[in-house]
């Protein structure tokens, strides 16, 4: 597996365990890309790739739980994906519906709280209802928060928060000096969750495709050539180990970080 341009060799399972223990990301976000190419490479229709992708979702959810990650955010459908052929969009909606129906019991049993982020008002009504009931059923779970980004766009998220605040200013509920970074934060999706520590993109491309922007301002990025349906538990653990092996500086110097760590 070729992962991350900066490290060509894999970590051993012992190294992975050691690194993950040292620094587990609280919030991991994944751009699950490459389903279509995975299917096409096998001469199958693209939709087979989306179906195979569901298995990979199951694997990362259970691995995230095992690793003690608090929030896992998966990019399932972007605000730009409506541009795909109608047939593919319809199939994706159907798949979303059946997967929700099928998986919710197991998610609930495993203590996973499901949270859909994105503008779901454009989805078929029965899907919207299904989402509401799945969220309500799992609302009190605390093992892992699983955010599924559906009709999500990073710009949309920032805009909807800004619009809510603008309306509050307009109605006199707050004044414009209260329109601060913190106030905007409070109106974004996932406002009560840690910011994204690690953002992974499978499928070989190096872009964010309008996924989480604001909340990923200081995320570590890991890109892998592995196509989403092939992204297995080992691949996921490797990316988390890459995260843990990096020095996050948040604007400070490396020396400052080292002396802070020495004082701990
Ligand atoms: C990602 O896989 C899943 C969705 C966008 C729904 P793609 O469908 O984009 O797969 P590729 O990139 O065409 O291989
Ligand atoms: C990003 O993948 C969206 C999801 C994974 C849901 P795309 O395949 O849509 O991204 P682009 O179009 O290649 O940037
Ligand atoms: Mg793609």
mmCIF file of C-alpha atoms and ligand atoms in Angstrom:
data_model
loop_
_atom_site.group_PDB
_atom_site.id
_atom_site.type_symbol
_atom_site.label_atom_id
_atom_site.label_comp_id
_atom_site.label_asym_id
_atom_site.label_seq_id
_atom_site.Cartn_x
_atom_site.Cartn_y
_atom_site.Cartn_z
ATOM 1 C CA UNK A 1 0.000 0.000 0.000
ATOM 2 C CA UNK A 2 1.378 3.384 -0.860
ATOM 3 C CA UNK A 3 0.326 5.878 1.731
ATOM 4 C CA UNK A 4 1.425 9.450 2.388
ATOM 5 C CA UNK A 5 4.204 10.814 0.205
ATOM 6 C CA UNK A 6 6.382 11.382 3.266
ATOM 7 C CA UNK A 7 6.516 7.803 4.487
ATOM 8 C CA UNK A 8 6.880 5.009 1.997
ATOM 9 C CA UNK A 9 7.198 2.152 4.480
ATOM 10 C CA UNK A 10 4.483 0.808 6.724
ATOM 11 C CA UNK A 11 4.552 0.902 10.503
ATOM 12 C CA UNK A 12 4.695 -2.482 12.218
ATOM 13 C CA UNK A 13 1.647 -3.427 14.328
ATOM 14 C CA UNK A 14 3.737 -2.756 17.478
ATOM 15 C CA UNK A 15 4.709 0.701 16.219
ATOM 16 C CA UNK A 16 1.084 1.436 15.371
ATOM 17 C CA UNK A 17 -0.055 0.436 18.869
ATOM 18 C CA UNK A 18 2.670 2.539 20.486
ATOM 19 C CA UNK A 19 1.965 5.617 18.343
ATOM 20 C CA UNK A 20 -1.801 5.402 18.729
ATOM 21 C CA UNK A 21 -1.376 5.148 22.498
ATOM 22 C CA UNK A 22 0.794 8.277 22.469
ATOM 23 C CA UNK A 23 -1.617 10.383 20.481
ATOM 24 C CA UNK A 24 -5.072 9.298 19.363
ATOM 25 C CA UNK A 25 -6.902 11.823 17.209
ATOM 26 C CA UNK A 26 -10.168 12.897 18.801
ATOM 27 C CA UNK A 27 -11.859 13.658 15.508
ATOM 28 C CA UNK A 28 -11.121 11.916 12.200
ATOM 29 C CA UNK A 29 -12.778 12.958 8.935
ATOM 30 C CA UNK A 30 -12.615 10.834 5.788
ATOM 31 C CA UNK A 31 -13.221 11.664 2.124
ATOM 32 C CA UNK A 32 -14.242 8.211 0.965
ATOM 33 C CA UNK A 33 -13.202 8.442 -2.669
ATOM 34 C CA UNK A 34 -12.582 5.889 -5.387
ATOM 35 C CA UNK A 35 -15.702 3.712 -5.375
ATOM 36 C CA UNK A 36 -16.421 4.244 -9.070
ATOM 37 C CA UNK A 37 -12.863 3.492 -10.183
ATOM 38 C CA UNK A 38 -12.747 0.405 -7.969
ATOM 39 C CA UNK A 39 -15.801 -0.985 -9.747
ATOM 40 C CA UNK A 40 -14.706 0.068 -13.217
ATOM 41 C CA UNK A 41 -11.320 -1.614 -12.755
ATOM 42 C CA UNK A 42 -13.225 -4.878 -12.363
ATOM 43 C CA UNK A 43 -15.514 -4.224 -15.288
ATOM 44 C CA UNK A 44 -18.463 -3.648 -12.972
ATOM 45 C CA UNK A 45 -20.941 -0.741 -12.923
ATOM 46 C CA UNK A 46 -19.991 2.168 -10.641
ATOM 47 C CA UNK A 47 -22.793 1.400 -8.229
ATOM 48 C CA UNK A 48 -21.072 -1.868 -7.277
ATOM 49 C CA UNK A 49 -18.239 0.281 -5.970
ATOM 50 C CA UNK A 50 -20.645 2.208 -3.747
ATOM 51 C CA UNK A 51 -22.034 -1.073 -2.434
ATOM 52 C CA UNK A 52 -18.536 -2.371 -1.687
ATOM 53 C CA UNK A 53 -17.825 0.974 -0.026
ATOM 54 C CA UNK A 54 -20.462 0.244 2.616
ATOM 55 C CA UNK A 55 -18.340 -2.645 3.920
ATOM 56 C CA UNK A 56 -15.388 -0.299 4.272
ATOM 57 C CA UNK A 57 -17.617 2.080 6.255
ATOM 58 C CA UNK A 58 -18.502 -0.709 8.661
ATOM 59 C CA UNK A 59 -14.816 -1.511 9.144
ATOM 60 C CA UNK A 60 -13.711 2.042 9.886
ATOM 61 C CA UNK A 61 -16.599 2.622 12.286
ATOM 62 C CA UNK A 62 -15.692 -0.407 14.347
ATOM 63 C CA UNK A 63 -11.948 0.355 14.212
ATOM 64 C CA UNK A 64 -12.560 3.972 15.241
ATOM 65 C CA UNK A 65 -14.488 2.711 18.262
ATOM 66 C CA UNK A 66 -11.718 0.281 19.167
ATOM 67 C CA UNK A 67 -9.095 3.012 18.928
ATOM 68 C CA UNK A 68 -11.018 5.348 21.216
ATOM 69 C CA UNK A 69 -11.656 8.045 18.602
ATOM 70 C CA UNK A 70 -14.485 10.348 19.770
ATOM 71 C CA UNK A 71 -15.847 11.568 16.427
ATOM 72 C CA UNK A 72 -15.676 10.059 12.967
ATOM 73 C CA UNK A 73 -16.975 12.104 10.051
ATOM 74 C CA UNK A 74 -17.541 10.429 6.690
ATOM 75 C CA UNK A 75 -18.137 12.271 3.424
ATOM 76 C CA UNK A 76 -20.954 10.323 1.780
ATOM 77 C CA UNK A 77 -22.432 12.818 -0.682
ATOM 78 C CA UNK A 78 -21.204 16.306 -1.484
ATOM 79 C CA UNK A 79 -23.283 19.306 -2.453
ATOM 80 C CA UNK A 80 -21.616 18.974 -5.867
ATOM 81 C CA UNK A 81 -22.478 15.279 -6.320
ATOM 82 C CA UNK A 82 -25.972 16.231 -7.580
ATOM 83 C CA UNK A 83 -24.204 16.943 -10.864
ATOM 84 C CA UNK A 84 -23.706 13.216 -11.459
ATOM 85 C CA UNK A 85 -25.989 11.292 -13.832
ATOM 86 C CA UNK A 86 -29.540 11.037 -12.410
ATOM 87 C CA UNK A 87 -29.279 7.268 -12.324
ATOM 88 C CA UNK A 88 -26.225 7.314 -10.063
ATOM 89 C CA UNK A 89 -27.755 9.938 -7.751
ATOM 90 C CA UNK A 90 -30.953 7.889 -7.412
ATOM 91 C CA UNK A 91 -28.970 4.745 -6.699
ATOM 92 C CA UNK A 92 -26.938 6.541 -4.055
ATOM 93 C CA UNK A 93 -30.135 7.758 -2.345
ATOM 94 C CA UNK A 94 -31.547 4.227 -2.390
ATOM 95 C CA UNK A 95 -28.338 2.835 -0.967
ATOM 96 C CA UNK A 96 -28.285 5.461 1.764
ATOM 97 C CA UNK A 97 -31.854 4.547 2.690
ATOM 98 C CA UNK A 98 -31.310 0.774 2.814
ATOM 99 C CA UNK A 99 -27.995 1.045 4.653
ATOM 100 C CA UNK A 100 -29.519 3.296 7.304
ATOM 101 C CA UNK A 101 -32.398 0.894 7.752
ATOM 102 C CA UNK A 102 -30.120 -2.128 7.927
ATOM 103 C CA UNK A 103 -27.262 -0.789 10.051
ATOM 104 C CA UNK A 104 -28.982 1.341 12.647
ATOM 105 C CA UNK A 105 -29.650 -1.539 15.051
ATOM 106 C CA UNK A 106 -26.006 -2.563 15.121
ATOM 107 C CA UNK A 107 -24.820 1.030 15.462
ATOM 108 C CA UNK A 108 -27.164 1.486 18.375
ATOM 109 C CA UNK A 109 -26.072 -1.763 19.999
ATOM 110 C CA UNK A 110 -22.463 -0.588 19.737
ATOM 111 C CA UNK A 111 -23.221 2.738 21.394
ATOM 112 C CA UNK A 112 -22.706 4.826 18.258
ATOM 113 C CA UNK A 113 -24.511 8.158 17.996
ATOM 114 C CA UNK A 114 -25.474 8.956 14.429
ATOM 115 C CA UNK A 115 -25.490 12.569 13.309
ATOM 116 C CA UNK A 116 -26.184 13.565 9.726
ATOM 117 C CA UNK A 117 -24.582 16.833 8.660
ATOM 118 C CA UNK A 118 -25.584 18.701 5.515
ATOM 119 C CA UNK A 119 -28.662 20.170 3.908
ATOM 120 C CA UNK A 120 -30.988 17.173 3.916
ATOM 121 C CA UNK A 121 -34.008 19.211 2.824
ATOM 122 C CA UNK A 122 -33.295 18.183 -0.785
ATOM 123 C CA UNK A 123 -33.498 14.467 -0.010
ATOM 124 C CA UNK A 124 -36.607 12.336 -0.620
ATOM 125 C CA UNK A 125 -39.051 12.705 2.268
ATOM 126 C CA UNK A 126 -38.879 9.084 3.378
ATOM 127 C CA UNK A 127 -35.097 9.380 3.630
ATOM 128 C CA UNK A 128 -35.440 12.517 5.743
ATOM 129 C CA UNK A 129 -37.806 10.674 8.078
ATOM 130 C CA UNK A 130 -35.464 7.717 8.265
ATOM 131 C CA UNK A 131 -32.605 10.043 9.192
ATOM 132 C CA UNK A 132 -34.636 11.747 11.926
ATOM 133 C CA UNK A 133 -35.646 8.444 13.470
ATOM 134 C CA UNK A 134 -32.102 7.000 13.331
ATOM 135 C CA UNK A 135 -30.716 10.137 14.978
ATOM 136 C CA UNK A 136 -33.377 10.074 17.680
ATOM 137 C CA UNK A 137 -32.834 6.374 18.412
ATOM 138 C CA UNK A 138 -29.083 6.813 18.943
ATOM 139 C CA UNK A 139 -29.116 10.304 20.490
ATOM 140 C CA UNK A 140 -28.019 9.186 23.959
ATOM 141 C CA UNK A 141 -25.151 6.957 22.830
ATOM 142 C CA UNK A 142 -21.636 8.002 23.706
ATOM 143 C CA UNK A 143 -19.142 5.391 22.462
ATOM 144 C CA UNK A 144 -18.535 7.203 19.184
ATOM 145 C CA UNK A 145 -20.184 10.038 17.292
ATOM 146 C CA UNK A 146 -20.581 9.088 13.653
ATOM 147 C CA UNK A 147 -21.200 12.172 11.525
ATOM 148 C CA UNK A 148 -22.298 11.320 8.018
ATOM 149 C CA UNK A 149 -21.918 14.249 5.640
ATOM 150 C CA UNK A 150 -24.769 14.103 3.140
ATOM 151 C CA UNK A 151 -25.402 16.971 0.734
ATOM 152 C CA UNK A 152 -22.681 18.642 2.738
ATOM 153 C CA UNK A 153 -20.317 21.370 1.594
ATOM 154 C CA UNK A 154 -17.793 23.198 3.751
ATOM 155 C CA UNK A 155 -18.877 26.512 2.246
ATOM 156 C CA UNK A 156 -22.543 25.705 2.839
ATOM 157 C CA UNK A 157 -21.763 25.002 6.504
ATOM 158 C CA UNK A 158 -20.016 28.344 7.000
ATOM 159 C CA UNK A 159 -22.757 30.176 5.087
ATOM 160 C CA UNK A 160 -25.625 28.660 7.071
ATOM 161 C CA UNK A 161 -23.911 29.644 10.326
ATOM 162 C CA UNK A 162 -23.233 33.169 9.028
ATOM 163 C CA UNK A 163 -26.833 33.539 7.888
ATOM 164 C CA UNK A 164 -28.191 32.493 11.279
ATOM 165 C CA UNK A 165 -25.977 35.091 12.957
ATOM 166 C CA UNK A 166 -26.867 37.760 10.386
ATOM 167 C CA UNK A 167 -30.558 37.191 11.130
ATOM 168 C CA UNK A 168 -29.905 37.578 14.842
ATOM 169 C CA UNK A 169 -28.147 40.888 14.187
ATOM 170 C CA UNK A 170 -30.994 41.996 11.924
ATOM 171 C CA UNK A 171 -33.626 41.209 14.554
ATOM 172 C CA UNK A 172 -31.644 42.968 17.277
ATOM 173 C CA UNK A 173 -31.076 39.741 19.245
ATOM 174 C CA UNK A 174 -27.344 40.482 19.105
ATOM 175 C CA UNK A 175 -25.191 43.292 17.798
ATOM 176 C CA UNK A 176 -22.595 43.058 15.057
ATOM 177 C CA UNK A 177 -19.671 43.205 17.509
ATOM 178 C CA UNK A 178 -20.918 39.875 18.884
ATOM 179 C CA UNK A 179 -20.507 38.341 15.419
ATOM 180 C CA UNK A 180 -17.242 36.690 16.465
ATOM 181 C CA UNK A 181 -15.314 33.579 15.550
ATOM 182 C CA UNK A 182 -16.670 31.878 18.686
ATOM 183 C CA UNK A 183 -20.258 32.822 17.783
ATOM 184 C CA UNK A 184 -19.829 31.446 14.272
ATOM 185 C CA UNK A 185 -18.303 28.279 15.725
ATOM 186 C CA UNK A 186 -21.392 27.730 17.819
ATOM 187 C CA UNK A 187 -23.608 27.676 14.739
ATOM 188 C CA UNK A 188 -21.568 25.328 12.583
ATOM 189 C CA UNK A 189 -22.313 21.635 12.208
ATOM 190 C CA UNK A 190 -20.656 19.529 14.933
ATOM 191 C CA UNK A 191 -20.317 22.570 17.187
ATOM 192 C CA UNK A 192 -20.073 20.480 20.351
ATOM 193 C CA UNK A 193 -17.409 18.182 18.988
ATOM 194 C CA UNK A 194 -13.624 18.540 18.867
ATOM 195 C CA UNK A 195 -12.198 20.152 15.725
ATOM 196 C CA UNK A 196 -10.959 17.764 13.052
ATOM 197 C CA UNK A 197 -7.479 16.449 13.955
ATOM 198 C CA UNK A 198 -6.954 14.145 11.009
ATOM 199 C CA UNK A 199 -8.447 14.324 7.524
ATOM 200 C CA UNK A 200 -7.926 11.322 5.256
ATOM 201 C CA UNK A 201 -8.652 11.116 1.529
ATOM 202 C CA UNK A 202 -8.589 7.782 -0.246
ATOM 203 C CA UNK A 203 -8.569 7.346 -4.018
ATOM 204 C CA UNK A 204 -5.306 9.067 -4.949
ATOM 205 C CA UNK A 205 -6.388 12.678 -5.392
ATOM 206 C CA UNK A 206 -4.960 15.564 -3.392
ATOM 207 C CA UNK A 207 -7.881 17.883 -2.721
ATOM 208 C CA UNK A 208 -10.523 18.697 -0.140
ATOM 209 C CA UNK A 209 -13.490 18.896 -2.577
ATOM 210 C CA UNK A 210 -15.400 21.345 -0.348
ATOM 211 C CA UNK A 211 -15.471 18.958 2.622
ATOM 212 C CA UNK A 212 -14.990 20.345 6.139
ATOM 213 C CA UNK A 213 -13.180 23.682 5.889
ATOM 214 C CA UNK A 214 -13.537 25.771 9.041
ATOM 215 C CA UNK A 215 -13.389 22.902 11.544
ATOM 216 C CA UNK A 216 -10.407 21.374 9.718
ATOM 217 C CA UNK A 217 -8.294 24.536 9.742
ATOM 218 C CA UNK A 218 -5.510 22.735 11.622
ATOM 219 C CA UNK A 219 -6.196 19.147 10.596
ATOM 220 C CA UNK A 220 -3.344 16.887 9.586
ATOM 221 C CA UNK A 221 -3.957 15.671 6.043
ATOM 222 C CA UNK A 222 -3.210 12.142 4.886
ATOM 223 C CA UNK A 223 -3.756 11.104 1.274
ATOM 224 C CA UNK A 224 -3.656 7.510 0.146
ATOM 225 C CA UNK A 225 -3.891 5.854 -3.273
ATOM 226 C CA UNK A 226 -6.004 3.049 -1.820
ATOM 227 C CA UNK A 227 -9.501 3.130 -3.300
ATOM 228 C CA UNK A 228 -12.227 3.410 -0.669
ATOM 229 C CA UNK A 229 -13.611 -0.179 -0.929
ATOM 230 C CA UNK A 230 -10.069 -1.488 -0.301
ATOM 231 C CA UNK A 231 -9.463 0.730 2.739
ATOM 232 C CA UNK A 232 -9.247 -1.873 5.486
ATOM 233 C CA UNK A 233 -8.522 -1.870 9.187
ATOM 234 C CA UNK A 234 -4.757 -1.955 8.661
ATOM 235 C CA UNK A 235 -4.885 0.966 6.228
ATOM 236 C CA UNK A 236 -6.897 2.984 8.734
ATOM 237 C CA UNK A 237 -4.545 2.169 11.610
ATOM 238 C CA UNK A 238 -1.584 3.140 9.415
ATOM 239 C CA UNK A 239 -3.079 6.579 8.728
ATOM 240 C CA UNK A 240 -3.714 7.129 12.423
ATOM 241 C CA UNK A 241 -0.100 6.131 13.121
ATOM 242 C CA UNK A 242 1.074 8.657 10.511
ATOM 243 C CA UNK A 243 -0.977 11.297 12.315
ATOM 244 C CA UNK A 244 0.525 10.323 15.661
ATOM 245 C CA UNK A 245 4.068 10.424 14.286
ATOM 246 C CA UNK A 246 3.751 14.023 13.083
ATOM 247 C CA UNK A 247 4.583 17.087 15.124
ATOM 248 C CA UNK A 248 1.631 19.494 15.254
ATOM 249 C CA UNK A 249 2.901 22.990 15.874
ATOM 250 C CA UNK A 250 -0.156 25.276 15.710
ATOM 251 C CA UNK A 251 2.027 28.218 14.724
ATOM 252 C CA UNK A 252 4.686 27.606 17.383
ATOM 253 C CA UNK A 253 8.250 26.508 16.644
ATOM 254 C CA UNK A 254 9.388 22.905 16.925
ATOM 255 C CA UNK A 255 11.609 23.894 19.890
ATOM 256 C CA UNK A 256 8.659 25.426 21.733
ATOM 257 C CA UNK A 257 6.620 22.255 21.251
ATOM 258 C CA UNK A 258 9.493 20.063 22.443
ATOM 259 C CA UNK A 259 10.038 22.090 25.603
ATOM 260 C CA UNK A 260 6.287 22.036 26.321
ATOM 261 C CA UNK A 261 6.305 18.255 25.960
ATOM 262 C CA UNK A 262 9.370 17.950 28.216
ATOM 263 C CA UNK A 263 7.514 19.849 30.962
ATOM 264 C CA UNK A 264 4.572 17.436 30.904
HETATM 265 C C1 LIG B 1 -16.810 8.420 -3.769
HETATM 266 O O1 LIG B 1 -16.461 7.611 -4.831
HETATM 267 C C2 LIG B 1 -18.251 8.246 -3.357
HETATM 268 C C3 LIG B 1 -19.135 9.371 -3.726
HETATM 269 C C4 LIG B 1 -18.750 10.500 -4.217
HETATM 270 C C5 LIG B 1 -20.551 9.156 -3.488
HETATM 271 P P1 LIG B 1 -16.626 8.099 -6.327
HETATM 272 O O2 LIG B 1 -17.972 7.715 -6.816
HETATM 273 O O3 LIG B 1 -16.305 9.541 -6.440
HETATM 274 O O4 LIG B 1 -15.532 7.231 -7.045
HETATM 275 P P2 LIG B 1 -14.543 7.715 -8.191
HETATM 276 O O5 LIG B 1 -13.788 8.885 -7.666
HETATM 277 O O6 LIG B 1 -15.358 8.053 -9.383
HETATM 278 O O7 LIG B 1 -13.673 6.516 -8.417
HETATM 279 C C1 LIG B 2 -15.774 13.835 -2.807
HETATM 280 O O1 LIG B 2 -15.527 12.968 -3.852
HETATM 281 C C2 LIG B 2 -17.137 13.583 -2.247
HETATM 282 C C3 LIG B 2 -17.307 12.320 -1.545
HETATM 283 C C4 LIG B 2 -16.387 11.443 -1.258
HETATM 284 C C5 LIG B 2 -18.648 12.067 -1.091
HETATM 285 P P1 LIG B 2 -15.744 13.396 -5.364
HETATM 286 O O2 LIG B 2 -15.353 12.229 -6.188
HETATM 287 O O3 LIG B 2 -17.100 13.935 -5.562
HETATM 288 O O4 LIG B 2 -14.698 14.587 -5.511
HETATM 289 P P2 LIG B 2 -14.108 15.271 -6.829
HETATM 290 O O5 LIG B 2 -15.277 15.639 -7.692
HETATM 291 O O6 LIG B 2 -13.232 14.275 -7.507
HETATM 292 O O7 LIG B 2 -13.340 16.454 -6.337
HETATM 293 MG MG1 LIG B 3 -14.560 10.562 -6.777
#
